Amino acid sequence: GQQLNQSPQSMFIQEGEDVSMNCTSSSIFNTWLWYKQDPGEGPVLLIALYKAGELTSNGRLTAQFGITRKDSFLNISASIPSDVGIYFCAVRNDYKLSFGAGTTVTVRA
Amino acid sequence: EAGVVQSPRYKIIEKKQPVAFWCNPISGHNTLYWYLQNLGQGPELLIRYENEEAVDDSQLPKDRFSAERLKGVDSTLKIQPAELGDSAVYLCASSPDSTYEQYFGPGTRLTVT
């Protein structure tokens, strides 16, 4: 399948911090998606991006669709403990989703 | 609105045994997907149904895996016989049709010993 490079692989957050993660591809895609997966649950769609350059927010989450259509980033502002989990970027080509390997977010002790 | 329902949530079996997973999609969703998620990776598509028709099963290992969606609503994914490498999470997703975003169920975590 399509390889998406997602970074960082993992990160530690402290409550109140802003955090950022990104995803790149060697190919152009017209739909970029961000999902969150909690332990023992399926991925939940957070934000969908359909237009190059588009900046979309969902509460404290903001995601941008790169102008080259080969990348996207996700920002979480003022992080809270329930933000922990695995964040996946994905691209959709027709009906097919291809996922990155995920960014694991945990709370810094 | 109820989400995608999957059962069982967890299953432990010995290798060479058969196993089946069940999925009930969101009401009205014509497209149903089965995904495989290995540890530390994102989900990978196994099969897609449009109503009762399997329109893409190119990634389904057909020597041991089979799926059905007889009435175009709920679906069953079967593995027979299971191998150690089949240990993973099996996710079901649905969408109104293939042009819409997909909604995932909680998954079935399979452990083959």
PDB file of C-alpha atoms in Angstrom:
ATOM      1  CA  GLY A   1       0.000   0.000   0.000  1.00  0.00           C
ATOM      2  CA  GLN A   2       0.888   3.655  -0.094  1.00  0.00           C
ATOM      3  CA  GLN A   3       3.580   4.532   2.427  1.00  0.00           C
ATOM      4  CA  LEU A   4       2.925   7.504   4.635  1.00  0.00           C
ATOM      5  CA  ASN A   5       5.718   8.773   6.844  1.00  0.00           C
ATOM      6  CA  GLN A   6       4.306   9.927  10.127  1.00  0.00           C
ATOM      7  CA  SER A   7       6.383  11.716  12.759  1.00  0.00           C
ATOM      8  CA  PRO A   8       7.183  11.720  15.498  1.00  0.00           C
ATOM      9  CA  GLN A   9       6.661   8.048  16.252  1.00  0.00           C
ATOM     10  CA  SER A  10       5.873   8.939  19.852  1.00  0.00           C
ATOM     11  CA  MET A  11       5.674  11.989  22.041  1.00  0.00           C
ATOM     12  CA  PHE A  12       5.122  12.925  25.621  1.00  0.00           C
ATOM     13  CA  ILE A  13       2.774  15.710  26.526  1.00  0.00           C
ATOM     14  CA  GLN A  14       2.350  17.793  29.614  1.00  0.00           C
ATOM     15  CA  GLU A  15      -1.078  19.135  30.357  1.00  0.00           C
ATOM     16  CA  GLY A  16      -1.504  22.552  28.795  1.00  0.00           C
ATOM     17  CA  GLU A  17       1.152  22.092  26.123  1.00  0.00           C
ATOM     18  CA  ASP A  18       0.611  22.561  22.416  1.00  0.00           C
ATOM     19  CA  VAL A  19       1.779  19.568  20.371  1.00  0.00           C
ATOM     20  CA  SER A  20       2.234  18.963  16.685  1.00  0.00           C
ATOM     21  CA  MET A  21       2.660  15.957  14.427  1.00  0.00           C
ATOM     22  CA  ASN A  22       2.919  15.564  10.683  1.00  0.00           C
ATOM     23  CA  CYS A  23       2.579  13.156   7.839  1.00  0.00           C
ATOM     24  CA  THR A  24       4.233  13.101   4.420  1.00  0.00           C
ATOM     25  CA  SER A  25       3.814  11.104   1.256  1.00  0.00           C
ATOM     26  CA  SER A  26       5.802  10.746  -1.939  1.00  0.00           C
ATOM     27  CA  SER A  27       2.551  10.847  -3.923  1.00  0.00           C
ATOM     28  CA  ILE A  28      -0.206  13.406  -4.289  1.00  0.00           C
ATOM     29  CA  PHE A  29      -3.543  12.743  -2.592  1.00  0.00           C
ATOM     30  CA  ASN A  30      -6.742  14.754  -2.651  1.00  0.00           C
ATOM     31  CA  THR A  31      -8.088  13.650   0.725  1.00  0.00           C
ATOM     32  CA  TRP A  32      -6.141  13.642   3.975  1.00  0.00           C
ATOM     33  CA  LEU A  33      -7.642  12.364   7.215  1.00  0.00           C
ATOM     34  CA  TRP A  34      -6.635  12.309  10.865  1.00  0.00           C
ATOM     35  CA  TYR A  35      -7.893   9.577  13.190  1.00  0.00           C
ATOM     36  CA  LYS A  36      -7.387   8.909  16.897  1.00  0.00           C
ATOM     37  CA  GLN A  37      -7.384   5.442  18.381  1.00  0.00           C
ATOM     38  CA  ASP A  38      -7.774   4.801  22.088  1.00  0.00           C
ATOM     39  CA  PRO A  39      -6.649   1.482  23.598  1.00  0.00           C
ATOM     40  CA  GLY A  40      -9.093  -1.301  22.782  1.00  0.00           C
ATOM     41  CA  GLU A  41     -11.126   0.860  20.423  1.00  0.00           C
ATOM     42  CA  GLY A  42     -11.306   1.495  16.706  1.00  0.00           C
ATOM     43  CA  PRO A  43     -10.002   4.658  15.015  1.00  0.00           C
ATOM     44  CA  VAL A  44     -12.243   7.705  15.308  1.00  0.00           C
ATOM     45  CA  LEU A  45     -12.220  10.313  12.565  1.00  0.00           C
ATOM     46  CA  LEU A  46     -11.048  13.682  13.909  1.00  0.00           C
ATOM     47  CA  ILE A  47     -10.617  15.876  10.855  1.00  0.00           C
ATOM     48  CA  ALA A  48     -11.028  15.424   7.097  1.00  0.00           C
ATOM     49  CA  LEU A  49      -9.232  17.678   4.607  1.00  0.00           C
ATOM     50  CA  TYR A  50     -10.308  17.896   0.984  1.00  0.00           C
ATOM     51  CA  LYS A  51      -8.615  20.991  -0.434  1.00  0.00           C
ATOM     52  CA  ALA A  52      -4.910  21.813  -0.749  1.00  0.00           C
ATOM     53  CA  GLY A  53      -3.975  24.549   1.683  1.00  0.00           C
ATOM     54  CA  GLU A  54      -7.129  23.998   3.726  1.00  0.00           C
ATOM     55  CA  LEU A  55      -6.870  24.638   7.469  1.00  0.00           C
ATOM     56  CA  THR A  56      -9.608  22.963   9.512  1.00  0.00           C
ATOM     57  CA  SER A  57     -10.302  22.979  13.228  1.00  0.00           C
ATOM     58  CA  ASN A  58     -12.247  20.658  15.484  1.00  0.00           C
ATOM     59  CA  GLY A  59     -12.203  22.074  19.005  1.00  0.00           C
ATOM     60  CA  ARG A  60      -8.588  22.154  20.177  1.00  0.00           C
ATOM     61  CA  LEU A  61      -7.444  20.265  17.092  1.00  0.00           C
ATOM     62  CA  THR A  62      -6.261  21.994  13.938  1.00  0.00           C
ATOM     63  CA  ALA A  63      -5.101  20.248  10.791  1.00  0.00           C
ATOM     64  CA  GLN A  64      -3.757  21.546   7.515  1.00  0.00           C
ATOM     65  CA  PHE A  65      -3.666  19.993   4.064  1.00  0.00           C
ATOM     66  CA  GLY A  66      -0.292  20.852   2.536  1.00  0.00           C
ATOM     67  CA  ILE A  67      -0.259  22.993  -0.586  1.00  0.00           C
ATOM     68  CA  THR A  68       1.736  20.341  -2.446  1.00  0.00           C
ATOM     69  CA  ARG A  69      -0.935  17.741  -1.522  1.00  0.00           C
ATOM     70  CA  LYS A  70       1.861  15.527  -0.222  1.00  0.00           C
ATOM     71  CA  ASP A  71       1.691  16.364   3.462  1.00  0.00           C
ATOM     72  CA  SER A  72      -0.479  17.330   6.391  1.00  0.00           C
ATOM     73  CA  PHE A  73      -0.005  18.309  10.011  1.00  0.00           C
ATOM     74  CA  LEU A  74      -2.136  18.081  13.118  1.00  0.00           C
ATOM     75  CA  ASN A  75      -1.862  20.439  16.080  1.00  0.00           C
ATOM     76  CA  ILE A  76      -3.368  19.886  19.505  1.00  0.00           C
ATOM     77  CA  SER A  77      -3.585  23.027  21.596  1.00  0.00           C
ATOM     78  CA  ALA A  78      -3.679  23.147  25.395  1.00  0.00           C
ATOM     79  CA  SER A  79      -3.422  19.373  25.711  1.00  0.00           C
ATOM     80  CA  ILE A  80      -5.422  17.537  28.383  1.00  0.00           C
ATOM     81  CA  PRO A  81      -4.931  14.011  29.768  1.00  0.00           C
ATOM     82  CA  SER A  82      -7.608  12.508  27.518  1.00  0.00           C
ATOM     83  CA  ASP A  83      -5.573  13.491  24.465  1.00  0.00           C
ATOM     84  CA  VAL A  84      -3.403  10.413  25.025  1.00  0.00           C
ATOM     85  CA  GLY A  85      -3.769   7.750  22.386  1.00  0.00           C
ATOM     86  CA  ILE A  86      -2.506   6.930  18.915  1.00  0.00           C
ATOM     87  CA  TYR A  87      -3.029   9.469  16.153  1.00  0.00           C
ATOM     88  CA  PHE A  88      -3.073   8.169  12.593  1.00  0.00           C
ATOM     89  CA  CYS A  89      -2.896  10.133   9.390  1.00  0.00           C
ATOM     90  CA  ALA A  90      -4.524   8.525   6.389  1.00  0.00           C
ATOM     91  CA  VAL A  91      -5.052   9.307   2.745  1.00  0.00           C
ATOM     92  CA  ARG A  92      -8.059   8.278   0.708  1.00  0.00           C
ATOM     93  CA  ASN A  93      -7.788   7.330  -2.934  1.00  0.00           C
ATOM     94  CA  ASP A  94     -11.324   6.628  -4.133  1.00  0.00           C
ATOM     95  CA  TYR A  95     -12.571   4.354  -1.319  1.00  0.00           C
ATOM     96  CA  LYS A  96      -9.159   3.048  -0.280  1.00  0.00           C
ATOM     97  CA  LEU A  97      -7.657   4.319   2.956  1.00  0.00           C
ATOM     98  CA  SER A  98      -3.920   4.076   3.533  1.00  0.00           C
ATOM     99  CA  PHE A  99      -2.728   4.758   7.051  1.00  0.00           C
ATOM    100  CA  GLY A 100       0.506   5.938   8.543  1.00  0.00           C
ATOM    101  CA  ALA A 101       2.093   3.986  11.393  1.00  0.00           C
ATOM    102  CA  GLY A 102       0.745   6.388  13.980  1.00  0.00           C
ATOM    103  CA  THR A 103       2.045   8.819  16.592  1.00  0.00           C
ATOM    104  CA  THR A 104       1.655   7.567  20.149  1.00  0.00           C
ATOM    105  CA  VAL A 105       0.903  10.370  22.597  1.00  0.00           C
ATOM    106  CA  THR A 106       1.445   9.720  26.280  1.00  0.00           C
ATOM    107  CA  VAL A 107       1.445  11.899  29.370  1.00  0.00           C
ATOM    108  CA  ARG A 108       4.799  12.976  30.731  1.00  0.00           C
ATOM    109  CA  ALA A 109       5.145  11.862  34.315  1.00  0.00           C
TER     110      ALA A 109
ATOM    111  CA  GLU B   1     -27.301   6.684  16.317  1.00  0.00           C
ATOM    112  CA  ALA B   2     -25.603   3.406  17.157  1.00  0.00           C
ATOM    113  CA  GLY B   3     -22.086   2.907  15.865  1.00  0.00           C
ATOM    114  CA  VAL B   4     -20.524  -0.092  14.187  1.00  0.00           C
ATOM    115  CA  VAL B   5     -20.939  -3.137  16.415  1.00  0.00           C
ATOM    116  CA  GLN B   6     -18.443  -5.986  16.465  1.00  0.00           C
ATOM    117  CA  SER B   7     -18.315  -9.212  18.395  1.00  0.00           C
ATOM    118  CA  PRO B   8     -16.595 -10.798  20.078  1.00  0.00           C
ATOM    119  CA  ARG B   9     -14.304  -8.083  21.391  1.00  0.00           C
ATOM    120  CA  TYR B  10     -11.597 -10.588  22.309  1.00  0.00           C
ATOM    121  CA  LYS B  11     -10.888 -14.126  21.152  1.00  0.00           C
ATOM    122  CA  ILE B  12      -8.136 -16.548  22.093  1.00  0.00           C
ATOM    123  CA  ILE B  13      -7.782 -19.749  20.085  1.00  0.00           C
ATOM    124  CA  GLU B  14      -5.189 -22.387  19.402  1.00  0.00           C
ATOM    125  CA  LYS B  15      -3.529 -22.517  16.011  1.00  0.00           C
ATOM    126  CA  LYS B  16      -5.301 -24.575  13.368  1.00  0.00           C
ATOM    127  CA  GLN B  17      -8.682 -23.808  14.922  1.00  0.00           C
ATOM    128  CA  PRO B  18     -11.382 -21.855  13.045  1.00  0.00           C
ATOM    129  CA  VAL B  19     -12.607 -18.460  14.219  1.00  0.00           C
ATOM    130  CA  ALA B  20     -15.327 -16.066  13.083  1.00  0.00           C
ATOM    131  CA  PHE B  21     -15.921 -12.373  13.661  1.00  0.00           C
ATOM    132  CA  TRP B  22     -19.223 -10.578  13.297  1.00  0.00           C
ATOM    133  CA  CYS B  23     -19.954  -6.984  12.315  1.00  0.00           C
ATOM    134  CA  ASN B  24     -23.158  -4.959  12.239  1.00  0.00           C
ATOM    135  CA  PRO B  25     -22.628  -1.656  10.394  1.00  0.00           C
ATOM    136  CA  ILE B  26     -24.318   1.659  11.055  1.00  0.00           C
ATOM    137  CA  SER B  27     -27.930   1.536   9.900  1.00  0.00           C
ATOM    138  CA  GLY B  28     -28.280   2.606   6.300  1.00  0.00           C
ATOM    139  CA  HIS B  29     -24.599   2.208   5.453  1.00  0.00           C
ATOM    140  CA  ASN B  30     -24.305   0.274   2.225  1.00  0.00           C
ATOM    141  CA  THR B  31     -20.526  -0.070   2.203  1.00  0.00           C
ATOM    142  CA  LEU B  32     -18.807  -2.339   4.692  1.00  0.00           C
ATOM    143  CA  TYR B  33     -15.070  -2.872   5.118  1.00  0.00           C
ATOM    144  CA  TRP B  34     -12.950  -5.379   7.017  1.00  0.00           C
ATOM    145  CA  TYR B  35      -9.474  -4.275   8.083  1.00  0.00           C
ATOM    146  CA  LEU B  36      -6.534  -6.007   9.725  1.00  0.00           C
ATOM    147  CA  GLN B  37      -4.450  -4.046  12.217  1.00  0.00           C
ATOM    148  CA  ASN B  38      -1.143  -5.468  13.361  1.00  0.00           C
ATOM    149  CA  LEU B  39       0.496  -4.163  16.505  1.00  0.00           C
ATOM    150  CA  GLY B  40       2.160  -0.810  15.968  1.00  0.00           C
ATOM    151  CA  GLN B  41       0.671  -0.298  12.523  1.00  0.00           C
ATOM    152  CA  GLY B  42      -2.306   1.335  10.903  1.00  0.00           C
ATOM    153  CA  PRO B  43      -5.255  -0.688   9.610  1.00  0.00           C
ATOM    154  CA  GLU B  44      -4.977  -2.433   6.234  1.00  0.00           C
ATOM    155  CA  LEU B  45      -7.985  -3.208   4.067  1.00  0.00           C
ATOM    156  CA  LEU B  46      -8.935  -6.856   3.633  1.00  0.00           C
ATOM    157  CA  ILE B  47     -12.254  -6.642   1.808  1.00  0.00           C
ATOM    158  CA  ARG B  48     -14.931  -4.132   0.807  1.00  0.00           C
ATOM    159  CA  TYR B  49     -18.634  -4.846   0.298  1.00  0.00           C
ATOM    160  CA  GLU B  50     -21.130  -2.761  -1.581  1.00  0.00           C
ATOM    161  CA  ASN B  51     -24.404  -4.112  -0.234  1.00  0.00           C
ATOM    162  CA  GLU B  52     -24.011  -7.891  -0.484  1.00  0.00           C
ATOM    163  CA  GLU B  53     -21.343  -7.842  -3.195  1.00  0.00           C
ATOM    164  CA  ALA B  54     -17.644  -8.135  -2.407  1.00  0.00           C
ATOM    165  CA  VAL B  55     -16.264  -5.541  -4.819  1.00  0.00           C
ATOM    166  CA  ASP B  56     -12.657  -5.591  -3.642  1.00  0.00           C
ATOM    167  CA  ASP B  57     -11.198  -8.690  -1.993  1.00  0.00           C
ATOM    168  CA  SER B  58      -7.768  -8.386  -3.561  1.00  0.00           C
ATOM    169  CA  GLN B  59      -6.020  -8.180  -0.174  1.00  0.00           C
ATOM    170  CA  LEU B  60      -7.921 -11.070   1.421  1.00  0.00           C
ATOM    171  CA  PRO B  61      -5.780 -14.219   1.824  1.00  0.00           C
ATOM    172  CA  LYS B  62      -8.317 -16.530   0.266  1.00  0.00           C
ATOM    173  CA  ASP B  63      -6.594 -19.758   1.200  1.00  0.00           C
ATOM    174  CA  ARG B  64      -7.721 -19.347   4.796  1.00  0.00           C
ATOM    175  CA  PHE B  65      -9.884 -16.247   5.014  1.00  0.00           C
ATOM    176  CA  SER B  66     -13.474 -15.893   3.869  1.00  0.00           C
ATOM    177  CA  ALA B  67     -16.178 -13.309   4.364  1.00  0.00           C
ATOM    178  CA  GLU B  68     -19.852 -12.944   3.665  1.00  0.00           C
ATOM    179  CA  ARG B  69     -22.553 -10.303   3.811  1.00  0.00           C
ATOM    180  CA  LEU B  70     -25.521 -12.322   2.725  1.00  0.00           C
ATOM    181  CA  LYS B  71     -28.351  -9.807   3.184  1.00  0.00           C
ATOM    182  CA  GLY B  72     -26.285  -6.692   2.651  1.00  0.00           C
ATOM    183  CA  VAL B  73     -26.368  -5.702   6.313  1.00  0.00           C
ATOM    184  CA  ASP B  74     -24.240  -7.553   8.841  1.00  0.00           C
ATOM    185  CA  SER B  75     -21.117  -9.440   7.863  1.00  0.00           C
ATOM    186  CA  THR B  76     -18.955 -12.311   9.062  1.00  0.00           C
ATOM    187  CA  LEU B  77     -15.211 -12.746   8.562  1.00  0.00           C
ATOM    188  CA  LYS B  78     -13.836 -16.248   9.048  1.00  0.00           C
ATOM    189  CA  ILE B  79     -10.351 -17.694   9.355  1.00  0.00           C
ATOM    190  CA  GLN B  80      -9.871 -21.428   8.933  1.00  0.00           C
ATOM    191  CA  PRO B  81      -7.402 -22.647  10.022  1.00  0.00           C
ATOM    192  CA  ALA B  82      -5.876 -19.870  12.118  1.00  0.00           C
ATOM    193  CA  GLU B  83      -2.092 -19.419  12.223  1.00  0.00           C
ATOM    194  CA  LEU B  84       0.064 -17.743  14.838  1.00  0.00           C
ATOM    195  CA  GLY B  85       0.649 -14.801  12.493  1.00  0.00           C
ATOM    196  CA  ASP B  86      -3.077 -14.066  12.375  1.00  0.00           C
ATOM    197  CA  SER B  87      -2.902 -12.575  15.878  1.00  0.00           C
ATOM    198  CA  ALA B  88      -4.054  -8.989  15.349  1.00  0.00           C
ATOM    199  CA  VAL B  89      -7.037  -6.690  15.674  1.00  0.00           C
ATOM    200  CA  TYR B  90      -9.761  -7.147  13.068  1.00  0.00           C
ATOM    201  CA  LEU B  91     -11.686  -3.949  12.461  1.00  0.00           C
ATOM    202  CA  CYS B  92     -14.964  -3.460  10.673  1.00  0.00           C
ATOM    203  CA  ALA B  93     -15.930  -0.097   9.198  1.00  0.00           C
ATOM    204  CA  SER B  94     -18.913   1.207   7.302  1.00  0.00           C
ATOM    205  CA  SER B  95     -19.926   4.229   5.248  1.00  0.00           C
ATOM    206  CA  PRO B  96     -23.106   5.348   3.493  1.00  0.00           C
ATOM    207  CA  ASP B  97     -21.359   4.572   0.230  1.00  0.00           C
ATOM    208  CA  SER B  98     -17.755   4.383  -0.914  1.00  0.00           C
ATOM    209  CA  THR B  99     -17.485   8.143  -1.466  1.00  0.00           C
ATOM    210  CA  TYR B 100     -18.075   8.950   2.202  1.00  0.00           C
ATOM    211  CA  GLU B 101     -15.707   8.707   5.142  1.00  0.00           C
ATOM    212  CA  GLN B 102     -15.578   5.461   7.058  1.00  0.00           C
ATOM    213  CA  TYR B 103     -16.648   4.820  10.639  1.00  0.00           C
ATOM    214  CA  PHE B 104     -14.851   2.075  12.519  1.00  0.00           C
ATOM    215  CA  GLY B 105     -16.082  -0.407  15.073  1.00  0.00           C
ATOM    216  CA  PRO B 106     -14.138  -1.258  18.246  1.00  0.00           C
ATOM    217  CA  GLY B 107     -12.483  -4.284  16.671  1.00  0.00           C
ATOM    218  CA  THR B 108     -11.940  -7.893  17.677  1.00  0.00           C
ATOM    219  CA  ARG B 109      -8.565  -8.659  19.196  1.00  0.00           C
ATOM    220  CA  LEU B 110      -7.512 -12.163  18.132  1.00  0.00           C
ATOM    221  CA  THR B 111      -4.763 -14.069  19.880  1.00  0.00           C
ATOM    222  CA  VAL B 112      -3.647 -17.356  18.326  1.00  0.00           C
ATOM    223  CA  THR B 113      -1.578 -19.566  20.621  1.00  0.00           C
TER     224      THR B 113
END
